[in-house]
C-alpha positions as a Markdown table, in Angstrom:
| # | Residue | x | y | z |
|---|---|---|---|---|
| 1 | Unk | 0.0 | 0.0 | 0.0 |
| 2 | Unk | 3.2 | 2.7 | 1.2 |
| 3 | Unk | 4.7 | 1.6 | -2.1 |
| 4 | Unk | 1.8 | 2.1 | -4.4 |
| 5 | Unk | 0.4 | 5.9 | -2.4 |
| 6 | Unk | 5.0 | 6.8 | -3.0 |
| 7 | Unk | 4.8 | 5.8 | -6.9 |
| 8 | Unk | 1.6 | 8.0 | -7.1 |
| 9 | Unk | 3.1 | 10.9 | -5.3 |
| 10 | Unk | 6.2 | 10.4 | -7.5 |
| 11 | Unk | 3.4 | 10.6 | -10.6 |
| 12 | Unk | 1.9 | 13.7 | -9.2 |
| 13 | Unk | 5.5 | 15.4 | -8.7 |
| 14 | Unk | 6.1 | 14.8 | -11.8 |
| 15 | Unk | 3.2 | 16.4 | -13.4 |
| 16 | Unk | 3.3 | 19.8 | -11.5 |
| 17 | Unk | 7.1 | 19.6 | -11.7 |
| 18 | Unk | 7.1 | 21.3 | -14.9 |
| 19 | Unk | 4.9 | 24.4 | -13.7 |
| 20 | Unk | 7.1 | 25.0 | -10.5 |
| 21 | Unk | 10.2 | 25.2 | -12.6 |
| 22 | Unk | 8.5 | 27.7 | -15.1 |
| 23 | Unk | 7.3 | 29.2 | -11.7 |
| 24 | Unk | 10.8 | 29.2 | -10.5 |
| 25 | Unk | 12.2 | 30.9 | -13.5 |
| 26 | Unk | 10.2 | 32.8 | -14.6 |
| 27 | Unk | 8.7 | 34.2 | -10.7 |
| 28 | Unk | 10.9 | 33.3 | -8.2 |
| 29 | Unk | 14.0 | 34.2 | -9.2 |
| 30 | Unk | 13.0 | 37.3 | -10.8 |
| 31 | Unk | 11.2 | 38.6 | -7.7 |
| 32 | Unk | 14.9 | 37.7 | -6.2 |
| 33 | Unk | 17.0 | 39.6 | -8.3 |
| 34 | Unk | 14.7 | 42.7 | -8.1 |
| 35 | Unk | 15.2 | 42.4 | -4.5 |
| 36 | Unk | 18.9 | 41.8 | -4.9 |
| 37 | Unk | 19.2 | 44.7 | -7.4 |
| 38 | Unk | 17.1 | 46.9 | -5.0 |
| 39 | Unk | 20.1 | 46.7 | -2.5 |
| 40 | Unk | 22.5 | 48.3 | -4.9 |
| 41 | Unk | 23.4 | 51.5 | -7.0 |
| 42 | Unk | 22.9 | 49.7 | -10.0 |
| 43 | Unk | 22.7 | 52.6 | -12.6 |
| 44 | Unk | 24.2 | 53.5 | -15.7 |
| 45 | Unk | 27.8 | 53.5 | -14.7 |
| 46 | Unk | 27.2 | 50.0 | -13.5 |
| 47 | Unk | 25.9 | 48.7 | -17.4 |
| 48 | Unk | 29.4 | 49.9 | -18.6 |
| 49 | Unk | 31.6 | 48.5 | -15.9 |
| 50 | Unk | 29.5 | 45.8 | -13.4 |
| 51 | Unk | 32.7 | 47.1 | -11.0 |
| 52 | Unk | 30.9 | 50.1 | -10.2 |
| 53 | Unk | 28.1 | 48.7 | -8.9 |
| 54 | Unk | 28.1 | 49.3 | -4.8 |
| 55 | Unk | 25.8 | 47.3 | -2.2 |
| 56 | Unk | 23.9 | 50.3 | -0.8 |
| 57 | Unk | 21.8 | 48.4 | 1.6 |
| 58 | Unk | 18.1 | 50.1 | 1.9 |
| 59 | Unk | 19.2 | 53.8 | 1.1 |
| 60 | Unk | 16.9 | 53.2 | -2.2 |
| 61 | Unk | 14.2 | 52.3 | -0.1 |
| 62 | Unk | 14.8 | 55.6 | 2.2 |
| 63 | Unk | 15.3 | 57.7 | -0.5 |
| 64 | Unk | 11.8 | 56.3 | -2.4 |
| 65 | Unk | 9.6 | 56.8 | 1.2 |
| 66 | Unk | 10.9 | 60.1 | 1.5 |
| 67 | Unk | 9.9 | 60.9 | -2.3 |
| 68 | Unk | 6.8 | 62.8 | -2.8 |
| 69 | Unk | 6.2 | 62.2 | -6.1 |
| 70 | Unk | 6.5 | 58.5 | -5.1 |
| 71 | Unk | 3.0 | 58.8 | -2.6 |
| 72 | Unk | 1.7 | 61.0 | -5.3 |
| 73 | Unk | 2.1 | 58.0 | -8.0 |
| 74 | Unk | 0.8 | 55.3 | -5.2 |
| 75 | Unk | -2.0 | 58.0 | -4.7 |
| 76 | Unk | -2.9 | 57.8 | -8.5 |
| 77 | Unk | -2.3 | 54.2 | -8.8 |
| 78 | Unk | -4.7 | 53.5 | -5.8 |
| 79 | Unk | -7.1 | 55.7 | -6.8 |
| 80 | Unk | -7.2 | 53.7 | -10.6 |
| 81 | Unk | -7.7 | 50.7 | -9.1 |
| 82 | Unk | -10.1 | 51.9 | -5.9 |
| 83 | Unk | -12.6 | 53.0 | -9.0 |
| 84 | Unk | -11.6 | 50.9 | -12.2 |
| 85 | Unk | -11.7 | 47.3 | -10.6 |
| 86 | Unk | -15.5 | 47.4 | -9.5 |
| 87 | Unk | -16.4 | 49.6 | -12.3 |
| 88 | Unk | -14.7 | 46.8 | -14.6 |
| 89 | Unk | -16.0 | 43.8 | -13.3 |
| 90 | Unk | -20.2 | 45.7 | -12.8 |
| 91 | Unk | -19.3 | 45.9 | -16.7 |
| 92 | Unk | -18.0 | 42.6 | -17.4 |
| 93 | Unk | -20.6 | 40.9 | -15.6 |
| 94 | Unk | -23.7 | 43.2 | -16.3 |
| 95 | Unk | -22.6 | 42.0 | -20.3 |
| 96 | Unk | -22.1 | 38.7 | -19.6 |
| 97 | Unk | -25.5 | 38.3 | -17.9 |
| 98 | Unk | -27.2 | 40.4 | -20.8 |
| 99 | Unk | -25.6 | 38.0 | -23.4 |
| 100 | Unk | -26.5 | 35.1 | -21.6 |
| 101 | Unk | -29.9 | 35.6 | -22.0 |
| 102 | Unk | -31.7 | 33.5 | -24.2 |
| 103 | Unk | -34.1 | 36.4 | -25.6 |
| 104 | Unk | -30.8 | 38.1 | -26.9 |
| 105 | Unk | -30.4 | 37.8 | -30.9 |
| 106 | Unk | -27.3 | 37.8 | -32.5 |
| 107 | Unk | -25.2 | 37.2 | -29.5 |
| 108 | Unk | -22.1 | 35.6 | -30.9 |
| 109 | Unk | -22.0 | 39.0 | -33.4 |
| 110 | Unk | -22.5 | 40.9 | -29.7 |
| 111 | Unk | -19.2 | 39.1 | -28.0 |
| 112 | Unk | -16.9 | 39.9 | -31.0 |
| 113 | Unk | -17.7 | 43.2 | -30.5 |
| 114 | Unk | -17.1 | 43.5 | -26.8 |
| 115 | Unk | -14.1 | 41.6 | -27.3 |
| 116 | Unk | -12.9 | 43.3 | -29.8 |
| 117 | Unk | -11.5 | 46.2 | -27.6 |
| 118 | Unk | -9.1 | 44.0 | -26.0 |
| 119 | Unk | -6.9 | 42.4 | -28.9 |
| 120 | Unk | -6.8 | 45.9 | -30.7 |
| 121 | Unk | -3.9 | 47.5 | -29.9 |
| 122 | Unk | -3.5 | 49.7 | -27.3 |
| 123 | Unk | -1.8 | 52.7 | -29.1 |
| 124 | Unk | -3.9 | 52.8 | -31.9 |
| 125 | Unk | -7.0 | 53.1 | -29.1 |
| 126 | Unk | -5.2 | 55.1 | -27.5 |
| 127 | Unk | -4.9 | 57.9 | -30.1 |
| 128 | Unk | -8.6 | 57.2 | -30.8 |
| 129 | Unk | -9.8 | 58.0 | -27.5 |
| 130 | Unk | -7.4 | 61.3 | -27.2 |
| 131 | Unk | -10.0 | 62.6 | -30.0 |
| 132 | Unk | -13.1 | 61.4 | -28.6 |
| 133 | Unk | -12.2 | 63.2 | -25.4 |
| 134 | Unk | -10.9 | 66.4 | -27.6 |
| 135 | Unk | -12.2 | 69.6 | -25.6 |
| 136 | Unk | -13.5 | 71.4 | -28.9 |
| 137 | Unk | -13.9 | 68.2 | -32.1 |
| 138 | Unk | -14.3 | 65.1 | -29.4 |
| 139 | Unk | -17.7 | 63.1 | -29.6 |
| 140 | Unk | -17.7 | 63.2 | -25.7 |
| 141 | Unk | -17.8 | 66.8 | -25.5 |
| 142 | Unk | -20.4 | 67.4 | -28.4 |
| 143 | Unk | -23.0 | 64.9 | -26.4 |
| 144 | Unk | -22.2 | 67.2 | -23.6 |
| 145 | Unk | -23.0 | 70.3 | -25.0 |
| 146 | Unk | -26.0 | 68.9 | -26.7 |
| 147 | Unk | -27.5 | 69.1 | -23.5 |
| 148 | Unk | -26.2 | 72.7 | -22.6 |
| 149 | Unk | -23.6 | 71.4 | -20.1 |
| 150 | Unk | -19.9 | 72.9 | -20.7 |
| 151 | Unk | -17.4 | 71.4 | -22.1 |
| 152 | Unk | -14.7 | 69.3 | -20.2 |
| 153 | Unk | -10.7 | 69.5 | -20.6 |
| 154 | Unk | -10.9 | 65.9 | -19.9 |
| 155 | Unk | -7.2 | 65.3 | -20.3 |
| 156 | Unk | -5.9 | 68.9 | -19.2 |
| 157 | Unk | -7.8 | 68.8 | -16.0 |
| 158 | Unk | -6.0 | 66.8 | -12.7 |
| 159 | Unk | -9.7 | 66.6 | -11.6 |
| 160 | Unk | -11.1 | 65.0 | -14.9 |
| 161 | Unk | -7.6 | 62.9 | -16.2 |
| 162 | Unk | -8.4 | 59.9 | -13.8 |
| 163 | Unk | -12.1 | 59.6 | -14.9 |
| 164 | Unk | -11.2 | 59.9 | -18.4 |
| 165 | Unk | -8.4 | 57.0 | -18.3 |
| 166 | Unk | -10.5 | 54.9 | -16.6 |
| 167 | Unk | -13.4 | 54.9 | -19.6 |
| 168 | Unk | -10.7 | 54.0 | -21.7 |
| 169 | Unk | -9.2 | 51.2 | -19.9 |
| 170 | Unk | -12.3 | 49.7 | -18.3 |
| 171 | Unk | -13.6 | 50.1 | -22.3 |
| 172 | Unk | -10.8 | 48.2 | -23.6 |
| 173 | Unk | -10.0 | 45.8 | -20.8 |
| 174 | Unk | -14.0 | 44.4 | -19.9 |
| 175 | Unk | -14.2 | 42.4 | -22.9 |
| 176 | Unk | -11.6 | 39.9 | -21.6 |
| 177 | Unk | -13.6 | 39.5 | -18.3 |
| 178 | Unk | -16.8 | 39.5 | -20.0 |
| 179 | Unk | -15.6 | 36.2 | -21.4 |
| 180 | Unk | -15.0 | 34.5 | -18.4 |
| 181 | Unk | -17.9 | 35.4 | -16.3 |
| 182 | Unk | -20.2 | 34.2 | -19.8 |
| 183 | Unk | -18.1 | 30.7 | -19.4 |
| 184 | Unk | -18.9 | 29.8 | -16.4 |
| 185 | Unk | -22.6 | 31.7 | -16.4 |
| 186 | Unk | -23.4 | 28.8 | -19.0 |
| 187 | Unk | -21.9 | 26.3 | -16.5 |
| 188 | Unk | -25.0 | 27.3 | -13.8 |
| 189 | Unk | -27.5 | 24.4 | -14.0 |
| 190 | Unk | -31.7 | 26.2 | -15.5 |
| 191 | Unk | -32.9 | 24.0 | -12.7 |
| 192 | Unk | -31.7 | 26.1 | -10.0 |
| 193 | Unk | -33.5 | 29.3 | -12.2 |
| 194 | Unk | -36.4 | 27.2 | -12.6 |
| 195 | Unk | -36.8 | 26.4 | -8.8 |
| 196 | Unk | -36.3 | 30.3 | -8.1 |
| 197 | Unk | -39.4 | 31.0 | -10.3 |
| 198 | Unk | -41.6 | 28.3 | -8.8 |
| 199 | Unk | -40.3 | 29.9 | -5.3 |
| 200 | Unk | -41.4 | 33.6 | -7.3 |
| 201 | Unk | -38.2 | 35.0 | -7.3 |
| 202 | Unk | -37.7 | 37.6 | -9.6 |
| 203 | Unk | -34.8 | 38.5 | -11.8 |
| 204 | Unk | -33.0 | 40.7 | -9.1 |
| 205 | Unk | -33.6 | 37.7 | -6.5 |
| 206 | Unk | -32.3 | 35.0 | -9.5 |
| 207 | Unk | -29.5 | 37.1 | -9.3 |
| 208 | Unk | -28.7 | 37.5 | -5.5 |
| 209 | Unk | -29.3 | 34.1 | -4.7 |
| 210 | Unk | -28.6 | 31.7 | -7.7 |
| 211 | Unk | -26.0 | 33.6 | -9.6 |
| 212 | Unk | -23.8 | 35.1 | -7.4 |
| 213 | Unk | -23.2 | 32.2 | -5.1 |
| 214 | Unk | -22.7 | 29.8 | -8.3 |
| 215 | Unk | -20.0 | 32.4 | -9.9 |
| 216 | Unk | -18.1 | 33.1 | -6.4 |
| 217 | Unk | -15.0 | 31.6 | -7.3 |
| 218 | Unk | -14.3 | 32.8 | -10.7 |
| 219 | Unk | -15.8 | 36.8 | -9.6 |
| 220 | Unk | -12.4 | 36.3 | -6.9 |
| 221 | Unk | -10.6 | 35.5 | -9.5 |
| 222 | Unk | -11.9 | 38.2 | -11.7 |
| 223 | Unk | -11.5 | 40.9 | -9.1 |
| 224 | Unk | -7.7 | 39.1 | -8.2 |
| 225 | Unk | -6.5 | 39.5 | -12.0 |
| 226 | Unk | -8.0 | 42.7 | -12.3 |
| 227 | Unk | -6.1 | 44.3 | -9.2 |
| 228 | Unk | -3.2 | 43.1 | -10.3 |
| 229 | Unk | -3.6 | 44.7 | -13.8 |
| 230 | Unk | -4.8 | 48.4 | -12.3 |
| 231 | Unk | -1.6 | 48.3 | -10.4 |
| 232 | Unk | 0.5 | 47.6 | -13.1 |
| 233 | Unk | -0.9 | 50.6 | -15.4 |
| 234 | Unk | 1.8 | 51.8 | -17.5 |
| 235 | Unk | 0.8 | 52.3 | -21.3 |
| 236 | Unk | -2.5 | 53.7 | -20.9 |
| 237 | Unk | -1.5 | 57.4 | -19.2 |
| 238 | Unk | 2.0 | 57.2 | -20.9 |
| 239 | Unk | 0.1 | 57.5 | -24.6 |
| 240 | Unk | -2.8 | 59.6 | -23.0 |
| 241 | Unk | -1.5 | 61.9 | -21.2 |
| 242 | Unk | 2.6 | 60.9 | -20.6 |
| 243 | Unk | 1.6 | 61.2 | -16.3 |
| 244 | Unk | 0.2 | 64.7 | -16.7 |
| 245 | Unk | -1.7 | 66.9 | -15.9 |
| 246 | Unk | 0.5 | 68.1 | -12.9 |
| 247 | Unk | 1.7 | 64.5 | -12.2 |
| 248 | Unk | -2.2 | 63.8 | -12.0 |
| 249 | Unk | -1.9 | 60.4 | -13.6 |
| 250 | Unk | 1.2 | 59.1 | -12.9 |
| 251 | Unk | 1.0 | 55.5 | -11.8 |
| 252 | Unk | 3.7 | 53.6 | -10.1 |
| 253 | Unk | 4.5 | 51.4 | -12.9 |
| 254 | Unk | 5.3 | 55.0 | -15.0 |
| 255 | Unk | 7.0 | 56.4 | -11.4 |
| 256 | Unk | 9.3 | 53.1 | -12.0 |
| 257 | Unk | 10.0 | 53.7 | -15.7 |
| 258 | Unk | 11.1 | 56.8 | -14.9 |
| 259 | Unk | 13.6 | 56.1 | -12.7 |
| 260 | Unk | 15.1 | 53.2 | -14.6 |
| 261 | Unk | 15.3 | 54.0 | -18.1 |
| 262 | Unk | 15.1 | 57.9 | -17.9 |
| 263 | Unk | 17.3 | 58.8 | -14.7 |
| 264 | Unk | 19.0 | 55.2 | -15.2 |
| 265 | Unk | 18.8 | 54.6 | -11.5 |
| 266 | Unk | 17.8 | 51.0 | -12.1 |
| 267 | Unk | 18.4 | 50.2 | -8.0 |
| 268 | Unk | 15.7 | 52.5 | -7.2 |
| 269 | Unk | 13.6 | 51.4 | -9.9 |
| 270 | Unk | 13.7 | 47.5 | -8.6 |
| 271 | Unk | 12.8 | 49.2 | -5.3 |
| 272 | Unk | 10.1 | 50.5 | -6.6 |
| 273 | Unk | 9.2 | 47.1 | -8.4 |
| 274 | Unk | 9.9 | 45.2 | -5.3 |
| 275 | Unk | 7.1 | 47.4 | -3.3 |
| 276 | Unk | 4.8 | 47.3 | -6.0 |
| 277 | Unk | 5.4 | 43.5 | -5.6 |
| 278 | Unk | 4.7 | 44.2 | -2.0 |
| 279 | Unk | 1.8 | 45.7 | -2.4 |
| 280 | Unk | -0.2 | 43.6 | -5.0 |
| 281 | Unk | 0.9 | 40.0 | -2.6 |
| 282 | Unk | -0.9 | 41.7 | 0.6 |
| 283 | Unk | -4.2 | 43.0 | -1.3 |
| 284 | Unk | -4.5 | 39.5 | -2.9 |
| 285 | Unk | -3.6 | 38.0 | 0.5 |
| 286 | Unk | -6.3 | 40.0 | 1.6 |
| 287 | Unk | -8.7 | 39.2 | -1.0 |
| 288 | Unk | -8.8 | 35.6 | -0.2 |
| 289 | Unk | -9.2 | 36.3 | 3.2 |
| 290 | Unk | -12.3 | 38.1 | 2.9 |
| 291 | Unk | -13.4 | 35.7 | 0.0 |
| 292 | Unk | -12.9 | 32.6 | 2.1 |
| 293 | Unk | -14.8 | 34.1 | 5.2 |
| 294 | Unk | -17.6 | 34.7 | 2.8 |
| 295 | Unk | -17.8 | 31.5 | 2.1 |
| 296 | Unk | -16.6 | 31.7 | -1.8 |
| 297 | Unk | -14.1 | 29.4 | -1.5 |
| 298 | Unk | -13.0 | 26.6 | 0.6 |
């Protein structure tokens, strides 16, 4: 019996051993060397000559916490992801559910489209949306003065910059999630639906109490990818806006690319990478805290 449970445990390790070395290589020992590189001067005198490099020990950490245009960048960065990941996934899901439906026509035509968004690419949508959200020619701006509102700088404006990033990313990016919430809505048996009508539950009710609980795991998973990827904004405000107006939308992803390929200071960059790295491991940490108390995984 011992000898046949060891030969399957040798099995198993050798199935998952392939994805903990890609894990290894291509996670751990990245994350490492960041950490590593965070502890040096590592900067452009250092590429020339790897003599010059000097173990500075955490004087790039000091130096980043006692930056302000490092809490302004976390500021940004926390305020994209405070508003873009529920406003994402109410879009991803409210389109799922919609397409779902069996009374919708054409719906395969309807998930191109929303997909669509996603595979284009990003600096061609980019460029697209800077004229939709053009103060005096956009579309935006004409629907607002249609209505006799004034129009809005929405990329010259600190107030307005973070609003009108986030229609463009949550526009491009709910496509993908749309797609996995519409996989596993079509895994959810009709016979649970069909007992919530015979109890008279009505659509919102379906929702609450047959939907939700059956799409638990995969909305955590939803709301864990989409953290991740609000944290890691880069592209989006460096085409829009290049972290303007007034630092307004400067993330710490562009904060990072800064400081390692325009002031070269590649030590305080991977400090900056490595408490990014920080940050996104304790939110998920927390996620699945919160999502395990609630019962949405066991």
């Amino acid at each position: 019996m011992s000898v046949g449970i060891t030969r399957r445990e040798r099995a198993a390790w050798g199935f998952v051993a392939p994805a903990l070395i890609a894990i290894a290589v291509f996670f751990a020992v990245p994350v490492f060397a960041a950490l590593l590189l965070s502890l040096t001067d590592f900067d452009i005198y250092a590429l020339a000559d790897i003599g010059n490099v000097r173990f500075v020990g955490l004087q790039n950490y000091e130096r980043l916490f006692g930056n302000p245009l490092f809490w302004g960048a976390m500021r940004n960065t926390g305020l994209f992801a405070l508003l873009g990941v529920p406003l994402s996934i109410a879009a991803s899901l409210a389109a799922a559910v919609i397409l779902n439906a069996r009374v919708v026509k054409w719906r395969a035509l309807w998930r191109v489209m929303f997909f669509a968004p996603f595979v284009t690419t990003l600096v061609a949508t980019a460029v697209l949306w800077n004229y939709l959200l053009h103060t005096k020619y956009g579309v935006i701006n004409w629907a607002i003065t249609s209505v006799g509102l004034p129009a809005v700088d929405w990329l010259g404006q600190p107030s307005t910059s973070i609003p009108a990033i986030l229609m463009f990313v949550v526009w491009k990016t709910f496509g993908y999630n749309m797609l996995i919430f519409l996989a596993v809505l079509q895994t959810v048996p009709d016979d649970l639906y069909e007992a919530a009508r015979i109890d008279g539950a009505g659509v919102w009710k379906q929702f609450r109490h047959v939907t939700l609980p059956a799409i638990a795991p995969t909305l955590l998973l939803v709301s864990i990818i989409s953290v991740a990827s609000f944290f890691q904004l880069f592209a989006e405000p460096y085409v829009m806006t290049q972290g303007g107006p007034a630092q307004s939308t400067v993330t710490v992803l562009y904060f990072m690319y800064e400081e390692g390929f325009k002031w070269w200071n590649l030590g305080s960059a991977s400090a900056v990478a490595f408490v990014l790295f920080l940050c996104i491991l304790a939110i998920t940490l927390v996620q699945l805290a919160v999502a395990k108390r609630m019962g949405a995984y066991e």
